[in-house]
Structure formats: C-alpha cells, structure tokens
Coordinates of C-alpha atoms in Angstrom, one line a residue:
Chain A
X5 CA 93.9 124.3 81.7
X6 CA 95.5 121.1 82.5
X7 CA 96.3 122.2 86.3
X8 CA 92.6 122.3 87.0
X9 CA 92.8 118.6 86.4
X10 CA 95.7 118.0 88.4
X11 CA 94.6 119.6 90.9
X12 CA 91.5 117.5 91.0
X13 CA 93.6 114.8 91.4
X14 CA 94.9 116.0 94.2
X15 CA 92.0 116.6 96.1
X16 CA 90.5 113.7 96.0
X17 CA 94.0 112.1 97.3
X18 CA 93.6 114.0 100.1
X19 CA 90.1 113.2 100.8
X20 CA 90.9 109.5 100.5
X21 CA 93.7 110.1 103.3
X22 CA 91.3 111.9 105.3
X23 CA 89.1 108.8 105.1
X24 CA 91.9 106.6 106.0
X25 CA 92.7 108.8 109.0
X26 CA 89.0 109.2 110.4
X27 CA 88.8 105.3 110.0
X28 CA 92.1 105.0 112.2
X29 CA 90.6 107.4 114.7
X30 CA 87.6 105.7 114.8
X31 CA 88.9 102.5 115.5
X32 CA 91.5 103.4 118.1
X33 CA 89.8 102.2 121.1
X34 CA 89.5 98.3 118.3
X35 CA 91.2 95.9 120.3
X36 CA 94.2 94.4 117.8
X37 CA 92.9 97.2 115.0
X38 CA 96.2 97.6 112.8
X39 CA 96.8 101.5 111.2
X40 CA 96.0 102.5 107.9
X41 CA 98.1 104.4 105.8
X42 CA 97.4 106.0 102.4
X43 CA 100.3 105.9 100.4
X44 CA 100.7 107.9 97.0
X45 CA 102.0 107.9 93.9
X46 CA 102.4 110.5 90.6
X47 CA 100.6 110.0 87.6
X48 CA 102.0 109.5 83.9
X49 CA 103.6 112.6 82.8
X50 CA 103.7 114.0 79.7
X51 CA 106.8 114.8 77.3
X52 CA 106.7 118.0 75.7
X53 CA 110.7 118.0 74.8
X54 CA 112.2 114.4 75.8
X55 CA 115.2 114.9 77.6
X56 CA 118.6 113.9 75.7
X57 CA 117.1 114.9 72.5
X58 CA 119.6 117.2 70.5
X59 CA 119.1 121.1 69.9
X60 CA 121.2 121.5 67.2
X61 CA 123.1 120.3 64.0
X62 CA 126.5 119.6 66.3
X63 CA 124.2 117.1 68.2
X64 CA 123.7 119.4 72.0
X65 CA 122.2 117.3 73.9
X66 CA 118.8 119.3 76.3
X67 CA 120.1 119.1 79.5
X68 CA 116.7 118.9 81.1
X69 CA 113.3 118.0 78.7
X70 CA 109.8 119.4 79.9
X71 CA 108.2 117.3 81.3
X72 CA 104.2 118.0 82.7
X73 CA 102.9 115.8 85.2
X74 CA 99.6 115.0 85.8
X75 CA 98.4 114.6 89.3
X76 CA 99.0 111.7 91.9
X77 CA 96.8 108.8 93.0
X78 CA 96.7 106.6 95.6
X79 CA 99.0 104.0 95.4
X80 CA 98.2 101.5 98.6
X81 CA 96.4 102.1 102.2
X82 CA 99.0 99.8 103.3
X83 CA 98.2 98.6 107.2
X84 CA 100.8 98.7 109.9
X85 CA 101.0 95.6 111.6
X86 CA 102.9 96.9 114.8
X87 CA 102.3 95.8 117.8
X88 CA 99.8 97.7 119.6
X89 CA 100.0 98.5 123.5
X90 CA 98.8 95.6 125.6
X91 CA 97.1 96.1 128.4
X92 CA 95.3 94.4 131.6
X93 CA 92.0 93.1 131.2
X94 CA 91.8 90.6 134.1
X95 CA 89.5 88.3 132.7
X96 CA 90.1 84.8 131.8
X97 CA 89.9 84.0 128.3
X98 CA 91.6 87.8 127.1
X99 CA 94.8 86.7 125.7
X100 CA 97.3 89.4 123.6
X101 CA 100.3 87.5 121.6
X102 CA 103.2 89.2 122.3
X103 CA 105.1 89.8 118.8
X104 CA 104.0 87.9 115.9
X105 CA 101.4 85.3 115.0
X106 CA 97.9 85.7 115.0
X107 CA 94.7 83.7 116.2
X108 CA 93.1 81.5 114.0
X109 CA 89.3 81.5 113.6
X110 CA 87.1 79.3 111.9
X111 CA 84.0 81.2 110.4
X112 CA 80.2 79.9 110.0
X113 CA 81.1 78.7 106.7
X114 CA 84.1 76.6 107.2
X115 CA 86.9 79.1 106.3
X116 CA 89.3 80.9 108.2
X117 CA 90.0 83.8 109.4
X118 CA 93.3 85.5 111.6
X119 CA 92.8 88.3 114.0
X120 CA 94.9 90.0 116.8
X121 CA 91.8 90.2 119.0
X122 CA 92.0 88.3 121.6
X123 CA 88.7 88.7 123.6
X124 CA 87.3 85.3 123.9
X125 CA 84.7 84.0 125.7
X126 CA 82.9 80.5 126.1
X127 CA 79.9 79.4 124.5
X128 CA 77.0 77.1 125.7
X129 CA 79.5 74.0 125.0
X130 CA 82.2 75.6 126.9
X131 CA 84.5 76.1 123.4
X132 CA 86.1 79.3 123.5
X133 CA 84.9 81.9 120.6
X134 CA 85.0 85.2 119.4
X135 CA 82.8 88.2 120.9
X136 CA 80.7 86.5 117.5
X137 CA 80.8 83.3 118.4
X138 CA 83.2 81.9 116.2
X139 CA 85.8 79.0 117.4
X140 CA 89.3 79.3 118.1
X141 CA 91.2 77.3 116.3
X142 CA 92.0 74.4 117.0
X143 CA 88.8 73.9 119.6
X144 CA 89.5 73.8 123.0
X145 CA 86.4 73.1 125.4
X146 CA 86.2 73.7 128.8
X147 CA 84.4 71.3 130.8
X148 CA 81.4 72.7 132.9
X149 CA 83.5 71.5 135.9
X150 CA 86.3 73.8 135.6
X151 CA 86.7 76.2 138.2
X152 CA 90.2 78.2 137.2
X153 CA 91.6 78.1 133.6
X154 CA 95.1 79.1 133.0
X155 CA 96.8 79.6 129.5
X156 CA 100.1 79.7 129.4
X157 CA 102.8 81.8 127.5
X158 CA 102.9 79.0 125.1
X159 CA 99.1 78.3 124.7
X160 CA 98.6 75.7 126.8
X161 CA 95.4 75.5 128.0
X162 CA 95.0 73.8 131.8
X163 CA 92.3 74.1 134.4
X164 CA 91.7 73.1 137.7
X165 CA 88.0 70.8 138.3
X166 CA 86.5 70.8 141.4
X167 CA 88.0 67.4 143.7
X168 CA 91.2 67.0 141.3
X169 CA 94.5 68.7 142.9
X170 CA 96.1 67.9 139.5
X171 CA 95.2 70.7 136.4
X172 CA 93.6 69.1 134.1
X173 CA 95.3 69.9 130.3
X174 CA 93.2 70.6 127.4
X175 CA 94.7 71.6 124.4
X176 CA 96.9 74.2 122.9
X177 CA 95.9 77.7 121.1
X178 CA 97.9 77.8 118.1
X179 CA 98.8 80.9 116.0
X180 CA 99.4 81.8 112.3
X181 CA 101.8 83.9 110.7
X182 CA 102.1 85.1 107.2
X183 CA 104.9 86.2 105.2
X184 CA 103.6 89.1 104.2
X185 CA 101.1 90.1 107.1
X186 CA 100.2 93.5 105.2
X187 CA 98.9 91.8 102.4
X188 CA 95.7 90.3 104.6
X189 CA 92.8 91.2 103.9
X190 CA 90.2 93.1 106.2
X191 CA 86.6 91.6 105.9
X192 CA 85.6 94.1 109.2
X193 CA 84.7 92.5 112.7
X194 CA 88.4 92.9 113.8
X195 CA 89.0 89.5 110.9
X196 CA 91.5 89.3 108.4
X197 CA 91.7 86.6 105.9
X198 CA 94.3 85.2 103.7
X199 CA 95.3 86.5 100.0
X200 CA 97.6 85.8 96.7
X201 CA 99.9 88.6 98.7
X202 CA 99.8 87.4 102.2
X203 CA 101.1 84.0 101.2
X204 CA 99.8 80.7 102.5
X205 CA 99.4 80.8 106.5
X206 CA 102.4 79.3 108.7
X207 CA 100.6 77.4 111.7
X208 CA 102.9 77.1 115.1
X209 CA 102.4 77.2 119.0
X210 CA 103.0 80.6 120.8
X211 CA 107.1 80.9 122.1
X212 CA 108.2 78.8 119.0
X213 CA 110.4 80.4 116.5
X214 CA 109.5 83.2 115.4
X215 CA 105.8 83.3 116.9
X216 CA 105.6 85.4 120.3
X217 CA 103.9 84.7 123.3
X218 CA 100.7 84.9 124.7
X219 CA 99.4 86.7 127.8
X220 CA 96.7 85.9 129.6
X221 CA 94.5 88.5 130.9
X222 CA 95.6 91.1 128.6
X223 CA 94.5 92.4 125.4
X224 CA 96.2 94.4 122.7
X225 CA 95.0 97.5 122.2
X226 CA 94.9 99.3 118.7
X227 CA 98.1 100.7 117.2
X228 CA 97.0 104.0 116.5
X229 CA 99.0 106.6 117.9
X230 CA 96.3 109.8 118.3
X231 CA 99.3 112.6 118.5
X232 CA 100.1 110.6 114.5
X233 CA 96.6 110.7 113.5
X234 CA 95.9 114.4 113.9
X235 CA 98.9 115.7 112.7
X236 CA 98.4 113.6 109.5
X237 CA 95.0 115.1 109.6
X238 CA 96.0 118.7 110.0
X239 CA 98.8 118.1 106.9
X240 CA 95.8 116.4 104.7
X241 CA 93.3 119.4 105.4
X242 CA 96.5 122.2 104.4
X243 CA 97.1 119.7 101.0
X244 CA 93.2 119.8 100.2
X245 CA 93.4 123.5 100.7
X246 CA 96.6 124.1 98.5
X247 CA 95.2 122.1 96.0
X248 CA 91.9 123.8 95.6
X249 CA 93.8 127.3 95.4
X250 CA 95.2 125.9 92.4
X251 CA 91.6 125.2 91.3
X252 CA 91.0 128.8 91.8
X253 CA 94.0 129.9 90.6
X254 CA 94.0 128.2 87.1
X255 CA 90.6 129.5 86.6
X256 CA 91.4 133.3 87.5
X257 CA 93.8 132.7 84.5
X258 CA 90.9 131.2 82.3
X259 CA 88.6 133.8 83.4
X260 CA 91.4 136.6 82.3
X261 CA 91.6 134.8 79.1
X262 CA 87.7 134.8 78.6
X263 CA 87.5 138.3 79.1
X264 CA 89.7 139.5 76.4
X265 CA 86.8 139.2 74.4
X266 CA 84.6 142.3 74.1
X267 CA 81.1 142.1 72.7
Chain B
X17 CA 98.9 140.0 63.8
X18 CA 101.0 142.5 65.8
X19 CA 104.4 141.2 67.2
X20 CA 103.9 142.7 70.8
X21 CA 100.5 140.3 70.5
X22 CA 102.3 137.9 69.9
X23 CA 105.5 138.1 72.1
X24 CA 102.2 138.3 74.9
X25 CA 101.3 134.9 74.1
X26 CA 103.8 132.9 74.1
X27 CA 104.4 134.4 77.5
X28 CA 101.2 133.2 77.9
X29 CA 101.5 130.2 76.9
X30 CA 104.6 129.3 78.8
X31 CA 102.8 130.8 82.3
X32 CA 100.2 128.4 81.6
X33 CA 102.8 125.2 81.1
X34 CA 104.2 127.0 84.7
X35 CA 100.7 126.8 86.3
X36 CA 100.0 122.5 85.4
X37 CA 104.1 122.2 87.0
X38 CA 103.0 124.0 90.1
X39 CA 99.6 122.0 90.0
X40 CA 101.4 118.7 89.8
X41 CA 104.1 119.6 92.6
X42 CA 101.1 120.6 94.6
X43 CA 98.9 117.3 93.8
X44 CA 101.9 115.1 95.2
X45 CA 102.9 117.4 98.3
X46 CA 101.6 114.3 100.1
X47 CA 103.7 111.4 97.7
X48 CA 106.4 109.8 99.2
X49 CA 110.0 110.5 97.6
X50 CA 108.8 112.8 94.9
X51 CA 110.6 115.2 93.9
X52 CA 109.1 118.8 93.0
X53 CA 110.1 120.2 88.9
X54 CA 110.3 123.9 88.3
X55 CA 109.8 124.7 85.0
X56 CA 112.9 127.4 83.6
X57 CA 111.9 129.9 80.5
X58 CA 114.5 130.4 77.7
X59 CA 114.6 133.6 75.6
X60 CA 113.8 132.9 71.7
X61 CA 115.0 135.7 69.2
X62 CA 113.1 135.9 66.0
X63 CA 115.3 134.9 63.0
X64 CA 115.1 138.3 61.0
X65 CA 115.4 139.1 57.4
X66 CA 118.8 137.9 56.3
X67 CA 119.0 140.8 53.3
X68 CA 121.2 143.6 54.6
X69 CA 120.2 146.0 51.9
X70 CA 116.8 147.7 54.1
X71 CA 118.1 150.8 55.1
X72 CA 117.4 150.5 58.6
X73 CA 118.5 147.3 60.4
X74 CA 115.8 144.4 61.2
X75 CA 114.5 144.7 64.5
X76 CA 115.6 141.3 66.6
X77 CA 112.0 140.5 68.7
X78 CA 112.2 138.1 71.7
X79 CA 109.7 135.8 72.6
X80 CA 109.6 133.5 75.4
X81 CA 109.8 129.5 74.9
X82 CA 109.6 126.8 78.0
X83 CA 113.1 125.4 77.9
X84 CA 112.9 122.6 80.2
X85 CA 111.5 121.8 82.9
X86 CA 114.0 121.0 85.9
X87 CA 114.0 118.4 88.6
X88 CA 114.6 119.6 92.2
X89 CA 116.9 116.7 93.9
X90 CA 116.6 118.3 97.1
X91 CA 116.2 116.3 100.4
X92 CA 112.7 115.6 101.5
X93 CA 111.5 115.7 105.0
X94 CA 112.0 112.0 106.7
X95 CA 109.3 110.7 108.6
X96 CA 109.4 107.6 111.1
X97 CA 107.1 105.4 110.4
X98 CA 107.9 102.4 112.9
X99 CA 107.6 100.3 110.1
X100 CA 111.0 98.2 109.7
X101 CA 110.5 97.8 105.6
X102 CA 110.4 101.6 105.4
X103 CA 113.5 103.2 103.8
X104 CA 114.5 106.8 103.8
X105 CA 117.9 107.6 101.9
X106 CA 119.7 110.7 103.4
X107 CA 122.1 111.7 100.4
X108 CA 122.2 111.8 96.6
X109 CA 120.8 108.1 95.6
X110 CA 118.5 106.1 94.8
X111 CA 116.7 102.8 95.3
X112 CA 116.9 100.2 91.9
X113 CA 113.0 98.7 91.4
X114 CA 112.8 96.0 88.4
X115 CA 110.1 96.6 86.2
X116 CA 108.7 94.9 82.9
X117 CA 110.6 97.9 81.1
X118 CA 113.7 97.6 82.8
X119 CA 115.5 98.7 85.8
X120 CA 114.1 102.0 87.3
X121 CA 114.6 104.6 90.3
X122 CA 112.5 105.5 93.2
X123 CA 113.4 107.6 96.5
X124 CA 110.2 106.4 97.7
X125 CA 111.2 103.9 100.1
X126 CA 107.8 102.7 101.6
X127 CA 108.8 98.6 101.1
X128 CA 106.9 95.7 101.9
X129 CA 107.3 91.8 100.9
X130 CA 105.3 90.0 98.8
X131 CA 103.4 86.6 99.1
X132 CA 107.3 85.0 97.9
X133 CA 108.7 86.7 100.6
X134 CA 110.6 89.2 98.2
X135 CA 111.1 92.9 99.0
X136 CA 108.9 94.8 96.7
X137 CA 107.6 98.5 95.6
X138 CA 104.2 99.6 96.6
X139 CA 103.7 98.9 93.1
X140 CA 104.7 95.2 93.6
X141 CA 108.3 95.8 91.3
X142 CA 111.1 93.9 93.5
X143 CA 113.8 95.8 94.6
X144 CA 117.4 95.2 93.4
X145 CA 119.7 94.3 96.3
X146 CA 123.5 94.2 95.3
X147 CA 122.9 89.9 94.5
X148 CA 119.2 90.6 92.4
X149 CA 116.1 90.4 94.3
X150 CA 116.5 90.6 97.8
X151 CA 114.0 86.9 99.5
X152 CA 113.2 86.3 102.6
X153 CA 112.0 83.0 103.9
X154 CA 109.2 82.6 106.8
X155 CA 112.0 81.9 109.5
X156 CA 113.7 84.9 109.2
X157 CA 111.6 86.8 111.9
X158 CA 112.6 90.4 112.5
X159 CA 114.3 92.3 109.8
X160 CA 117.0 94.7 110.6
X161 CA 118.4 97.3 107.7
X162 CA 121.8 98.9 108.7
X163 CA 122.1 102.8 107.4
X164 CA 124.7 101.2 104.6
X165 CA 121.6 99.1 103.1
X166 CA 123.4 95.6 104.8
X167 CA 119.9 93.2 105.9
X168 CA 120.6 90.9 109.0
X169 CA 117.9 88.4 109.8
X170 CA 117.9 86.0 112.8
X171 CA 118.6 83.5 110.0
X172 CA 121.9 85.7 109.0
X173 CA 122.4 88.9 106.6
X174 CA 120.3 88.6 103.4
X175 CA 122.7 90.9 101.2
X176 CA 122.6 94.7 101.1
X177 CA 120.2 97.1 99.3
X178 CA 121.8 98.4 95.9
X179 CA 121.8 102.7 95.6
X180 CA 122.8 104.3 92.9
X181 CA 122.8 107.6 92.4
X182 CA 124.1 109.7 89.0
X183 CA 126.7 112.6 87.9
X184 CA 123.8 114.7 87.3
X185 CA 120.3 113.4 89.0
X186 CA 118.8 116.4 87.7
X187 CA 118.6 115.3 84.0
X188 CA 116.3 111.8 85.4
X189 CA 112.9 111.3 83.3
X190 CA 110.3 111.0 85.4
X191 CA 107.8 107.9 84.5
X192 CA 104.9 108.0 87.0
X193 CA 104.4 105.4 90.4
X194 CA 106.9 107.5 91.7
X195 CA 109.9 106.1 89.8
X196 CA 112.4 107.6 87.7
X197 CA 114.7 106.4 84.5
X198 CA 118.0 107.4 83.0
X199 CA 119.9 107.8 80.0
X200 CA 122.9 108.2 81.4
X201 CA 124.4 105.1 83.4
X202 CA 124.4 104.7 87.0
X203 CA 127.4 104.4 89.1
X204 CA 128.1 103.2 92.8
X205 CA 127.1 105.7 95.6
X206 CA 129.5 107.7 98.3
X207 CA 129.9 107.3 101.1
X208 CA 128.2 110.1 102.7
X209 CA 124.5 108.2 101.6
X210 CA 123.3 106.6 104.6
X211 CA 119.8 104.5 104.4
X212 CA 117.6 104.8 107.5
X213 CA 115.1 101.9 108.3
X214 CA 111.9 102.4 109.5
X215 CA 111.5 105.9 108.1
X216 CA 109.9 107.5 104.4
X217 CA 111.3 110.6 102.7
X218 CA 108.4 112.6 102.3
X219 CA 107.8 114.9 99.0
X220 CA 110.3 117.8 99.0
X221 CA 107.7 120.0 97.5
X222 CA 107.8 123.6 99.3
X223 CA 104.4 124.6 100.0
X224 CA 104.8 128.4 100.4
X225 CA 107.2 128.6 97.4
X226 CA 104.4 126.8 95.7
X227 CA 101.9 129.3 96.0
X228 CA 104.0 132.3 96.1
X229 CA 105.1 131.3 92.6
X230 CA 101.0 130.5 91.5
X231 CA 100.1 134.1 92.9
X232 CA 103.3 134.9 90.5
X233 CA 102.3 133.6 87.8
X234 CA 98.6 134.0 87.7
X235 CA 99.4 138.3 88.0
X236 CA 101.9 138.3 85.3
X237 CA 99.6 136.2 83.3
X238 CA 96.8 138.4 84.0
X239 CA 99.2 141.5 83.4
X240 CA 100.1 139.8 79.8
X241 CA 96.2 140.2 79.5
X242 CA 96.3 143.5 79.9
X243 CA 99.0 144.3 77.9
X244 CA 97.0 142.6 74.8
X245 CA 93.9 144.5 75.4
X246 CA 96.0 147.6 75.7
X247 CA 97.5 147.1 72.3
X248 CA 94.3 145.9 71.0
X249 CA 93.1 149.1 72.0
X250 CA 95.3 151.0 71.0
X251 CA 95.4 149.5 67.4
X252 CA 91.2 150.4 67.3
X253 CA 91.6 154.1 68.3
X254 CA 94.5 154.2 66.1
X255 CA 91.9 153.3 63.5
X256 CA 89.2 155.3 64.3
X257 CA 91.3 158.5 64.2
X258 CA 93.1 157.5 61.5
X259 CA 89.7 157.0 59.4
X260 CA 87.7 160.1 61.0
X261 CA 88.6 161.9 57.7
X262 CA 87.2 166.2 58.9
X263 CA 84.3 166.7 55.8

C-alpha cells in the first residue's frame, strides 16, 4: 500500500514543524531571535492515465488523468525577519535599530558576522562587544575617562570625560543590510552570516536610506508571537494525528487482505 | 476464476488507488496552496460475446475502473503571515514560476528574493511579473503589493505580478514543489481575482471529509473482503455437496 508511505511522509513533516515551532518557543525571550517557519511542498506524483490523452478512435480527450501523489516534504524553514518588539533596557550600550540593517561583528577569526542583538558591553580596553566578546564593527573605544556615553539615532557615538564640558565624539556604529535578509545563515549565538542567497552585505550609517535607526537603551525583543506559536503547534499535533490514522487505516485494509487466506 | 471474484477486485483495487489520494491530501494538509484531488470511479461493462445465436442473451458484468482522478480548485484558508513577500490570491488564478522545463503554476504564494534581488519560489524558480522577472535593487526599501499584483517601491512601481488562471483549472497536471502545468493555454484573469500581500493560502484539504471518506473506504474495502470469502465459500460447500456421492 502506497498510502502507508505517504503517510510517512507526512509525519515526519509534521514533526519537523514541531521542531521548528519548539525552537521558536524556546527562543522567544532571544533578544533579535527572528521566527522560523516550516514551509512545505508535494512530492512527485505519479501518472496512472496522463491527462489529455485520448479514450477513443474519434480522439476524446480524458478530462481529468489519475494522478497519485506521493507525500510532501519540507520545502524551506524560511525565517521572518520582522521587527520584533523593542523594549526599555536602560543600560548604556543596549541599542535596538529601528527597521532595517543589522550590526556587524567581527568574529575571533577575522570574519563577520550580523546580528539584531544589540546587548553590548565594554571590554578590558573599553571597545564595545558582544555578550561574547566580539567587536562591533567598526571599533569604537571608550576611553577609561568617560563618564556618560550617548549614541545617537544615527550611531554616533559621544561621551562626556570628566573636566571637558564639550562631548567628546568617537566614532559611528554602522549597520549592514542584505538583499535578501532570509537567505542568512544562523551559526547560533544570536549570529547570522552571509551566503550565495543573502547577497553581498550593503554597509551604511543608521537613518540613511533605507537603514533605520538606532535606540539607545533599548533592545529588540524576539519576533515570536506565543498566541502564533501554539496554534501552529496545536494544527501540527491534529496533522501528525490524521496522518498516522492513515497509517492505521491502510494497514486494516492490508490486514483484511492477509486474512483472506485460510490455512 | 469466478466473475463476482473478480468484479470484487477491481473494486478493490480502485479503493486502494482511493486510500494513497486520501493519504497524499492528508500528507500536504499542512502545504501551502495545494490543492486536495478526489479520485472519481467509472463503471466498466464487460464486452460480451458478439454471436447472437446462444439462446439466452450474454449477461453484460460491470466492473469498476478509477477514471480520473479530479482536482479540487476550491479556496484555501488565508493566513497572515506579516511577511510583505507573502501572496495569497482570492479567486480562480494563478501565480506564473519559470522553471528549466518551462513556465509553471503555483497558488503557493510564500515569495522571497534571491541574492540578485529577484522575486523567487521557495524553490528558487523566479516569478513572472507582466515585463519577465520581477528585480529589485538594494535601494528599494519597503515593498508594497497592491490586491491587483501592481509593486510600488520607495524607488517607484516595479511592474505588476502576472495571474493566470484557465477555462477549466480542474484539468491542471500536478508536477510536485507545489506547482502545476497545463495543456491548455492560459488566458488573462477577471477581475473579481484580488492578490493579498502579506498573507499564504493554506491547503484547502478538508480534514473531516478526509477521514470520513478513509473510514469509507477502508469498510467497503473490508466488506469487498467479505463478499470474496463468501463466494469462495460458497464455491467449496458447493463442492463438497456436490461430490458427497450417498454409497
């Protein structure tokens, strides 16, 4: 029975999106964490009787073929790059971008990375890193005799020393955008770096076109809507179900068959 | 072999074809923009002897035969999504995708952009706007899609999505990654189709018909079982009477 198969198929689609879901949910409280979504699509069918084909001498045409599926499989987990809710954090260095762009980071090994997080904090040399320590692109460091640090809407980075009335201007933070922002890839620790579908990055300051703004003392929550989440979770449980009464059901009519034979 | 055996199987047979439908309808209850296939029997009358001279008249049998299996181009559900790439048609059409073999359809509207900036399929196939591939370029910033398929940019409009729909969308060929192809040619769309951004259509498979129509089809299966032992019963009594010869 081919509908045990398919029916396999779909199972395991629905355990994927369960997967997909339980990640969302467990990273809903992941500061700039973007959604998840599993996305499917059907498999090859097969053609018993090709439609258009011709039924008779005087060339009728079939109106509809028969044509047997055979199952779905996951197509994309394609992320949502909404905007997530941003909220008050009061501390310094928190900064959410308001609309697109993202932070740039360079890594241990000399790469880059982009992430919406914008928790930062300064290290031993007053440079301003991730929670891992890695440097915001382009570096900005913050002399030990700083006593107030504003960042502005568009990035730029002042602070006030200790006998100076005038702030004292740093540097800029600069943000990255991508044409396709879904096509990052996630290498975990709230990072994403670039790919063949992302595109190349596009480097700019915070307010220019098409980059948003930045907000100091706030931080952009995750974009996972929990209401979403468990309603896609309820659906996903009801598909797994359906699809493993199928199971049951091809094999009651496999079973009948087997016992047509008497000893 | 008995006819009523084998009038019993072919029912068989075509209950089982009935059972992988359901199962794949099932499967994609989930898929975005599929569309569910019922499969519609056909009665098949035994060609009997053509000599009239048998003095009483061949006795037409009827078995059953699979005659197609039809497509259901009924509405899915539409879900927002938020995501301003995500199209949901309300109305008889269809998206254009360009593949390697040729131009095909899809309901299932879940778009993004690729690394060139053009709008493509989850399967990366570009989608055919009404001036070929529909491109975006870095500046563009926010995407707007107007429920006629017209794309506005910052940067200005960026041509319109092309829908087509068919006279008879029930005769499509389905081809797998949710896409669709045609014999028949396409021709422009109503005016009653309306696109809506940031929405999917989700599969218009009916759950409960679904498995109304298994638990259908797994009794009368299961009756056609019976029937056959029945008549396979009947056949060895019939035998062992017949042959009990009284010493």
């Amino acid at each position: 029975m081919r509908a045990i198969y398919t029916a396999a198929t779909g199972m395991a689609a629905q355990e994927l999106t369960v997967q997909v879901i339980s990640n969302n949910i467990a990273n809903q409280q992941t500061t700039g964490y973007k959604l998840q979504r599993a996305q499917f699509q059907d498999l090859l069918y097969q053609n018993l009787r090709r439609t258009g084909s011709s039924t008779s001498t005087q060339n009728t045409i079939v109106p509809a073929g028969i044509q047997i599926g055979s199952g779905v499989k996951l197509a994309t987990t394609a992320r949502n790059m909404s905007q997530g809710t941003i909220s008050s954090s009061g501390k310094d260095y928190d900064l959410a971008i308001r609309g697109e762009g993202m932070f740039k980071i360079r890594m241990p090994d000399g790469s880059a990375a982009y992430t919406r997080d914008g928790s930062f904090e300064l290290d031993s040399t007053g440079q301003i890193v991730t929670h891992d320590g890695y440097v915001l692109e382009p570096g900005v460091t913050v002399p030990t005799n700083a006593t107030s640090v504003t960042i502005s809407a568009a990035g730029v980075v002042q602070v006030g020393v200790t006998g100076q009335t005038a702030l004292q201007t740093l540097g800029t933070v600069q943000l990255s955008r991508f044409i396709n922002k879904a096509g990052l890839d996630s290498i975990g620790d709230n990072l994403f770096i670039e790919t063949a579908a992302s595109g190349q990055p596009i480097d700019g300051t915070p307010t220019g076109e098409g980059f948003g703004s930045l907000q100091q003392g706030f931080l952009e929550a995750s974009n996972v809507n929990a209401v979403t989440e468990i309603s896609s979770l309820i659906a996903a449980q009801r598909a797994y179900e359906m699809n493993s009464k199928v199971v049951t059901a091809a094999d009651a009519m496999l079973s009948t068959t087997t016992q047509m034979f008497r000893s | 072999m008995e006819n009523a055996l084998l009038i019993g199987l072919s029912r068989q047979m075509a209950l089982a074809r009935e059972a992988d439908v359901i199962a794949n309808n099932v499967a994609n209850v989930n898929t975005n923009g599929f569309k569910a296939r019922s499969q519609r029997f056909e009665e098949y009358l035994m060609p009997v002897a053509k000599a009239d001279s048998f003095p009483g008249a061949g006795q037409r049998l009827s078995y059953v035969l699979d005659g197609g299996v039809g497509l259901d181009v009924t509405q899915g559900a539409i879900e927002r999504t938020g995501n301003p790439l995500d199209l949901a048609i309300q109305g008889d059409a269809f998206f254009t995708v360009q593949t390697p073999a040729g131009e095909r359809y899809t309901r299932d509207g879940a778009f993004t952009l690729n690394s060139a900036g053009e709008l493509v399929n989850a399967s990366g196939f570009k989608v055919v706007g009404d001036g070929g591939v529909i491109t975006f370029s870095p500046q563009d910033g926010d995407i707007e899609i107007g429920a006629d398929g017209v794309i506005n940019t910052k940067q200005g409009p960026r041509g319109q999505i092309k829908l087509v729909s068919f006279d008879n969308s029930r005769l499509l060929t389905s081809e797998g990654d949710n896409l669709f192809s045609s014999t028949a040619p396409s021709r422009p769309v109503g005016k009653d189709v309306k696109v809506s951004a940031g929405s999917v259509e989700r599969s218009n498979v009916k759950p409960i018909l679904a498995m109304s129509r298994l638990m259908e089809v797994t009794r009368a299966y299961q009756n056609i079982t019976n029937m056959i032992q029945r008549t396979d019963e009947l056949r060895g009594s019939a035998i062992q009477k017949l042959a009990d010869m009284p010493s």
